[in-house]
CSV table of N, CA and C in Angstrom, one decimal:
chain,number,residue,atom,x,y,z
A,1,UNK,N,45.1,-9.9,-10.0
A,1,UNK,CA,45.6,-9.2,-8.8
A,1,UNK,C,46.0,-7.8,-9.2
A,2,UNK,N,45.5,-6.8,-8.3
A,2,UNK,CA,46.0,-5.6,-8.7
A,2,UNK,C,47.2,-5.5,-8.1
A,3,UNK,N,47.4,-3.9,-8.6
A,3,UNK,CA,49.1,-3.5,-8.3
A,3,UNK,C,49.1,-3.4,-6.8
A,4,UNK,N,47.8,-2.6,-6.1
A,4,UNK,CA,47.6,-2.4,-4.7
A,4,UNK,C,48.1,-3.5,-3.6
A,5,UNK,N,48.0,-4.6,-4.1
A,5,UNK,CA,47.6,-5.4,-3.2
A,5,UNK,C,48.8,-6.4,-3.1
A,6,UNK,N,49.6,-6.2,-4.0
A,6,UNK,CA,51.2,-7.3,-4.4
A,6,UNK,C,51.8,-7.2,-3.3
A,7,UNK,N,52.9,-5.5,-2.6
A,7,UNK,CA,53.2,-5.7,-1.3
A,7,UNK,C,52.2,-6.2,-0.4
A,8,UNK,N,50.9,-6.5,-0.5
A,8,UNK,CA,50.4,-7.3,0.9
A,8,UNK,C,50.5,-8.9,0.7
A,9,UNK,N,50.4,-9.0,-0.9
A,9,UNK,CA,50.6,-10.6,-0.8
A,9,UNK,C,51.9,-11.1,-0.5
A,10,UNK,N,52.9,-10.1,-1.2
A,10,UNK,CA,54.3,-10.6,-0.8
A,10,UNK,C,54.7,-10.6,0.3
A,11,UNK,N,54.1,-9.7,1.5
A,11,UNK,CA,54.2,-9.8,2.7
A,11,UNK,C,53.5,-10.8,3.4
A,12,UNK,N,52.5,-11.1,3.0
A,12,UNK,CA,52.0,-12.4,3.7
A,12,UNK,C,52.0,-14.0,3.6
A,13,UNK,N,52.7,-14.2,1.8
A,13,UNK,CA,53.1,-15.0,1.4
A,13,UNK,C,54.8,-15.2,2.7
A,14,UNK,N,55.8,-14.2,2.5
A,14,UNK,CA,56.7,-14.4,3.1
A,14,UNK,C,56.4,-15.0,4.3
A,15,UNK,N,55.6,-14.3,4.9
A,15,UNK,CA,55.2,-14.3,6.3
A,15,UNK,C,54.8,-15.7,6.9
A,16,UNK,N,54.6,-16.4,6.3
A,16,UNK,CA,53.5,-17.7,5.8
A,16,UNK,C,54.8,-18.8,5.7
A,17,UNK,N,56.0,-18.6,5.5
A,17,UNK,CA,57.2,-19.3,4.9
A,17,UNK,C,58.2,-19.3,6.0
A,18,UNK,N,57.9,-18.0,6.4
A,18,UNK,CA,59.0,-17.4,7.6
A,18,UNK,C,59.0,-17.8,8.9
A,19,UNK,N,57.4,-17.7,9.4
A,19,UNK,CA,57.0,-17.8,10.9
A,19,UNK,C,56.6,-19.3,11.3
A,20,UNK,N,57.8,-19.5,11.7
A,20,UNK,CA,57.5,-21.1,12.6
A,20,UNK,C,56.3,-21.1,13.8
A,21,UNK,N,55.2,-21.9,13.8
A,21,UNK,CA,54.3,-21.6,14.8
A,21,UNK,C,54.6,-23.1,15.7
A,22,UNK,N,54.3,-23.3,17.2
A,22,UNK,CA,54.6,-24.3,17.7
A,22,UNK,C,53.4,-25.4,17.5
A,23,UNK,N,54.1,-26.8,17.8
A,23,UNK,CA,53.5,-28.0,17.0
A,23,UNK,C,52.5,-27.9,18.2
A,24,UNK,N,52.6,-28.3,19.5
A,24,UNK,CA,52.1,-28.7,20.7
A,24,UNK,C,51.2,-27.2,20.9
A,25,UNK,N,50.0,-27.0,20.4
A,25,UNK,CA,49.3,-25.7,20.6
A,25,UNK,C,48.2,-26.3,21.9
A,26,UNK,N,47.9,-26.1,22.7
A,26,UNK,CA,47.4,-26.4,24.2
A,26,UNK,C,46.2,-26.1,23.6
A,27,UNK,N,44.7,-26.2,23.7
A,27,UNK,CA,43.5,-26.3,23.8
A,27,UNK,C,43.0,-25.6,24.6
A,28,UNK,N,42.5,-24.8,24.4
A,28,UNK,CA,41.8,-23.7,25.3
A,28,UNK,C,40.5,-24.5,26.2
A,29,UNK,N,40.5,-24.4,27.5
A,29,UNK,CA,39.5,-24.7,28.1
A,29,UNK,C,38.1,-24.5,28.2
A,30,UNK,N,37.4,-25.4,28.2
A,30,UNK,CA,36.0,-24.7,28.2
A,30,UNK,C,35.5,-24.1,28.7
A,31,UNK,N,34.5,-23.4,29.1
A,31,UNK,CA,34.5,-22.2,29.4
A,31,UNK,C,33.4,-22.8,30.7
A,32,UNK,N,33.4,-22.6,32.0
A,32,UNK,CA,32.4,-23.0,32.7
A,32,UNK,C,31.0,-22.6,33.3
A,33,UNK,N,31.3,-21.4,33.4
A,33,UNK,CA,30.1,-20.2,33.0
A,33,UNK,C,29.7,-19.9,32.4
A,34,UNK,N,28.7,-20.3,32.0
A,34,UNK,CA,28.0,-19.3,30.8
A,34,UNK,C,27.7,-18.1,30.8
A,35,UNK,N,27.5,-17.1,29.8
A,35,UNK,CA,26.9,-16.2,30.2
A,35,UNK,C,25.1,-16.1,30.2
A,36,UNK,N,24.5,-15.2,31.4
A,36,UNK,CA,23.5,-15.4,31.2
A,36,UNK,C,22.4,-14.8,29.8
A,37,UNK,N,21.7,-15.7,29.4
A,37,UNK,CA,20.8,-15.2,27.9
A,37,UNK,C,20.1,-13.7,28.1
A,38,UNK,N,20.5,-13.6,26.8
A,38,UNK,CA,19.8,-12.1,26.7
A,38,UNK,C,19.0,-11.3,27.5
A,39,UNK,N,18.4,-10.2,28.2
A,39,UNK,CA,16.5,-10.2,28.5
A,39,UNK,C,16.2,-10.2,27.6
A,40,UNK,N,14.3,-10.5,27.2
A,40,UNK,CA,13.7,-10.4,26.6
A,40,UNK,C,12.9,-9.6,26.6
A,41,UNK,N,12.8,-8.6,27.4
A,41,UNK,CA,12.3,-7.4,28.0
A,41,UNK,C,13.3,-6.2,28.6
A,42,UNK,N,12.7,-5.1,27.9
A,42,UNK,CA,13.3,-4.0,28.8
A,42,UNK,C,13.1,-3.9,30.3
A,43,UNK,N,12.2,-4.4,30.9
A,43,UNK,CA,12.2,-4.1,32.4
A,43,UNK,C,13.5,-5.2,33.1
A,44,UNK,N,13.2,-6.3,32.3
A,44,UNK,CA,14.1,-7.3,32.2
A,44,UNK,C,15.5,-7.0,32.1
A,45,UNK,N,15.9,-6.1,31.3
A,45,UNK,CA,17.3,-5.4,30.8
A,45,UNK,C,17.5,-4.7,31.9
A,46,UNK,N,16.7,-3.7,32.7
A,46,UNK,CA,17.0,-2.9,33.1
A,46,UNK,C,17.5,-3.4,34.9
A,47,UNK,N,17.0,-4.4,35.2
A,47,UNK,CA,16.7,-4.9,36.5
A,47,UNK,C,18.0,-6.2,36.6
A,48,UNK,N,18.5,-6.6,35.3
A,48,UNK,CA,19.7,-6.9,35.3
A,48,UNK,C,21.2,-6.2,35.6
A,49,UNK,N,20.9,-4.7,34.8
A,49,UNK,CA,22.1,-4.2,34.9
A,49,UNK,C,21.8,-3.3,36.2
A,50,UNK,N,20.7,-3.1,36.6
A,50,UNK,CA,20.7,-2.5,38.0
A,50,UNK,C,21.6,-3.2,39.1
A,51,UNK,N,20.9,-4.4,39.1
A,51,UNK,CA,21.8,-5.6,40.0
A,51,UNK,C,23.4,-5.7,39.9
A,52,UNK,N,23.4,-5.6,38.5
A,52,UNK,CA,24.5,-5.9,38.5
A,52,UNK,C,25.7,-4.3,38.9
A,53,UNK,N,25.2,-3.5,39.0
A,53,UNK,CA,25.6,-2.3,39.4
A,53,UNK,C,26.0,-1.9,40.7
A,54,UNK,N,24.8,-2.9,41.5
A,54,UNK,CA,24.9,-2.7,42.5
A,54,UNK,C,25.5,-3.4,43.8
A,55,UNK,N,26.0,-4.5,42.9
A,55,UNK,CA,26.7,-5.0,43.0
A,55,UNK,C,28.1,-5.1,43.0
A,56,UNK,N,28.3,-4.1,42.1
A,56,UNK,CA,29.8,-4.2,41.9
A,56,UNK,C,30.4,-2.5,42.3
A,57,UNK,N,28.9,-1.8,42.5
A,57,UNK,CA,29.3,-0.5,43.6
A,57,UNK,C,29.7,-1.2,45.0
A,58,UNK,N,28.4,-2.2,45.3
A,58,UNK,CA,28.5,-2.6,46.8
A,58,UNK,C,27.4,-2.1,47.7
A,59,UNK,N,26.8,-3.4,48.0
A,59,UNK,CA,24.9,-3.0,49.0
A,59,UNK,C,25.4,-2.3,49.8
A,60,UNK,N,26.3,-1.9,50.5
A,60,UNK,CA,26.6,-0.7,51.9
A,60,UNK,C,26.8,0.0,51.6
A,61,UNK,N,26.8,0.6,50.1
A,61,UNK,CA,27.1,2.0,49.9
A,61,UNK,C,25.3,2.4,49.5
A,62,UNK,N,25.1,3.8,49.7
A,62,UNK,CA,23.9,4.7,49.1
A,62,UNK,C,23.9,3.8,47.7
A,63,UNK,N,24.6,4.3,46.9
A,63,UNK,CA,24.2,4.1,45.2
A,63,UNK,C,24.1,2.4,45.2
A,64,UNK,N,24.4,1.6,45.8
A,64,UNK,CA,24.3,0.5,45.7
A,64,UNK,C,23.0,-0.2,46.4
A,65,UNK,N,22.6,0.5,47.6
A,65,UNK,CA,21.3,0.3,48.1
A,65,UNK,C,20.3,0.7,47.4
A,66,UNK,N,20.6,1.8,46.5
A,66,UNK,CA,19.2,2.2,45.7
A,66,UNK,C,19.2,1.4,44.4
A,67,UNK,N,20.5,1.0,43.7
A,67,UNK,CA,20.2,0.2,42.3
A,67,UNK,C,19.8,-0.6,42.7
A,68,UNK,N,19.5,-1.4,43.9
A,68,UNK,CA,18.9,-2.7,44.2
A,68,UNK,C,18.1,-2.9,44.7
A,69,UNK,N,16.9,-1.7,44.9
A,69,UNK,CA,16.2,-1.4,45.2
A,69,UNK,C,15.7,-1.2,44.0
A,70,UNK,N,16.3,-0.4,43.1
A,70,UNK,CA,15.1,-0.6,41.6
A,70,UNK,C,15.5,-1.8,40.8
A,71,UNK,N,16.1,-2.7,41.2
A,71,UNK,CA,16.5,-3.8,40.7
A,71,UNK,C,15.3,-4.6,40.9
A,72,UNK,N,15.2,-4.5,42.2
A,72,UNK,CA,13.9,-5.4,42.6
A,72,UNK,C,12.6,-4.9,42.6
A,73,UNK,N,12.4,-3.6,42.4
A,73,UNK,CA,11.4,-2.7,41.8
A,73,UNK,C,10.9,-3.7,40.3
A,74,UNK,N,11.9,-3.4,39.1
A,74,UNK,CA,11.9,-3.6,38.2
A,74,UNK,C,11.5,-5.3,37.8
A,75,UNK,N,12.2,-5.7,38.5
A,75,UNK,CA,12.2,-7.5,38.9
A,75,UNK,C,10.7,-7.6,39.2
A,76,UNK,N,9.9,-7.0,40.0
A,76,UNK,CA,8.1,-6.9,40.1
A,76,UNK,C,7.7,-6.9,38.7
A,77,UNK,N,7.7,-5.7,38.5
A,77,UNK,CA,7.0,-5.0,36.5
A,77,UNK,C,7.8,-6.3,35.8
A,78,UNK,N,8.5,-6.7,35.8
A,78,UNK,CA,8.8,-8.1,35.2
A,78,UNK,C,8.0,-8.6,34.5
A,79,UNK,N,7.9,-9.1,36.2
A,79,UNK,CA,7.3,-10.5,36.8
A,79,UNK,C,5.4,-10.3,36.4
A,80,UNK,N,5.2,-9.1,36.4
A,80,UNK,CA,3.9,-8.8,36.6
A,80,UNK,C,3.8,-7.7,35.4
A,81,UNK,N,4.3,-7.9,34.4
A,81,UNK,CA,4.0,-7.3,33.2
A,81,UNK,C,3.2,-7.5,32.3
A,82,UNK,N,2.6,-6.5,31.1
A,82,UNK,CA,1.4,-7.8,30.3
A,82,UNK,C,1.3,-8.6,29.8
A,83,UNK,N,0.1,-9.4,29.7
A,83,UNK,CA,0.0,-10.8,29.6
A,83,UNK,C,-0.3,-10.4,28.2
A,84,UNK,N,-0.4,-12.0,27.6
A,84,UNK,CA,-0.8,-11.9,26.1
A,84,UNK,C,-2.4,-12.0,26.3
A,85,UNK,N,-2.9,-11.6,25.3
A,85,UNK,CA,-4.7,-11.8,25.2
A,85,UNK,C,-4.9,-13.3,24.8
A,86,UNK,N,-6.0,-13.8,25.6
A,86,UNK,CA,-6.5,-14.9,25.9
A,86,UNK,C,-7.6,-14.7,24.5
């Protein structure tokens, strides 16, 4: 052990001796939502976070009519992007 590192062990040695943690620790709930998987595509990527933009501007506003408009632009080129060679 170097000299640097003694006040951190002595401090966390203490620390480790000192701090009573409670017995009864509650279990964190599982989580019910997942989040959704990656895209696998940039048009993909982009038609996600469009939606999701425009969504949380709000479809009655201008900027929120148009991100979801290229949301669902983008959601086509998707859908209809290239194929692999046969």
């Amino acid at each position: 052990m170097d000299t640097a590192s003694i006040p951190y062990h002595l401090f966390s040695h203490s620390l480790v001796q000192n701090v009573k943690l409670p017995v009864n620790v509650p279990m964190p709930a599982e989580p019910t939502d997942l989040p959704p998987p990656p895209p696998k595509t940039l048009p993909h990527a982009l038609s996600r976070a469009a939606k999701a933009g425009a969504l949380n501007v709000g479809l009655e506003e201008r900027l929120g009519k148009t991100l979801n408009t290229y949301a669902d632009a983008m959601e086509k080129v998707r859908s209809t992007g290239p194929r692999a060679p046969r």
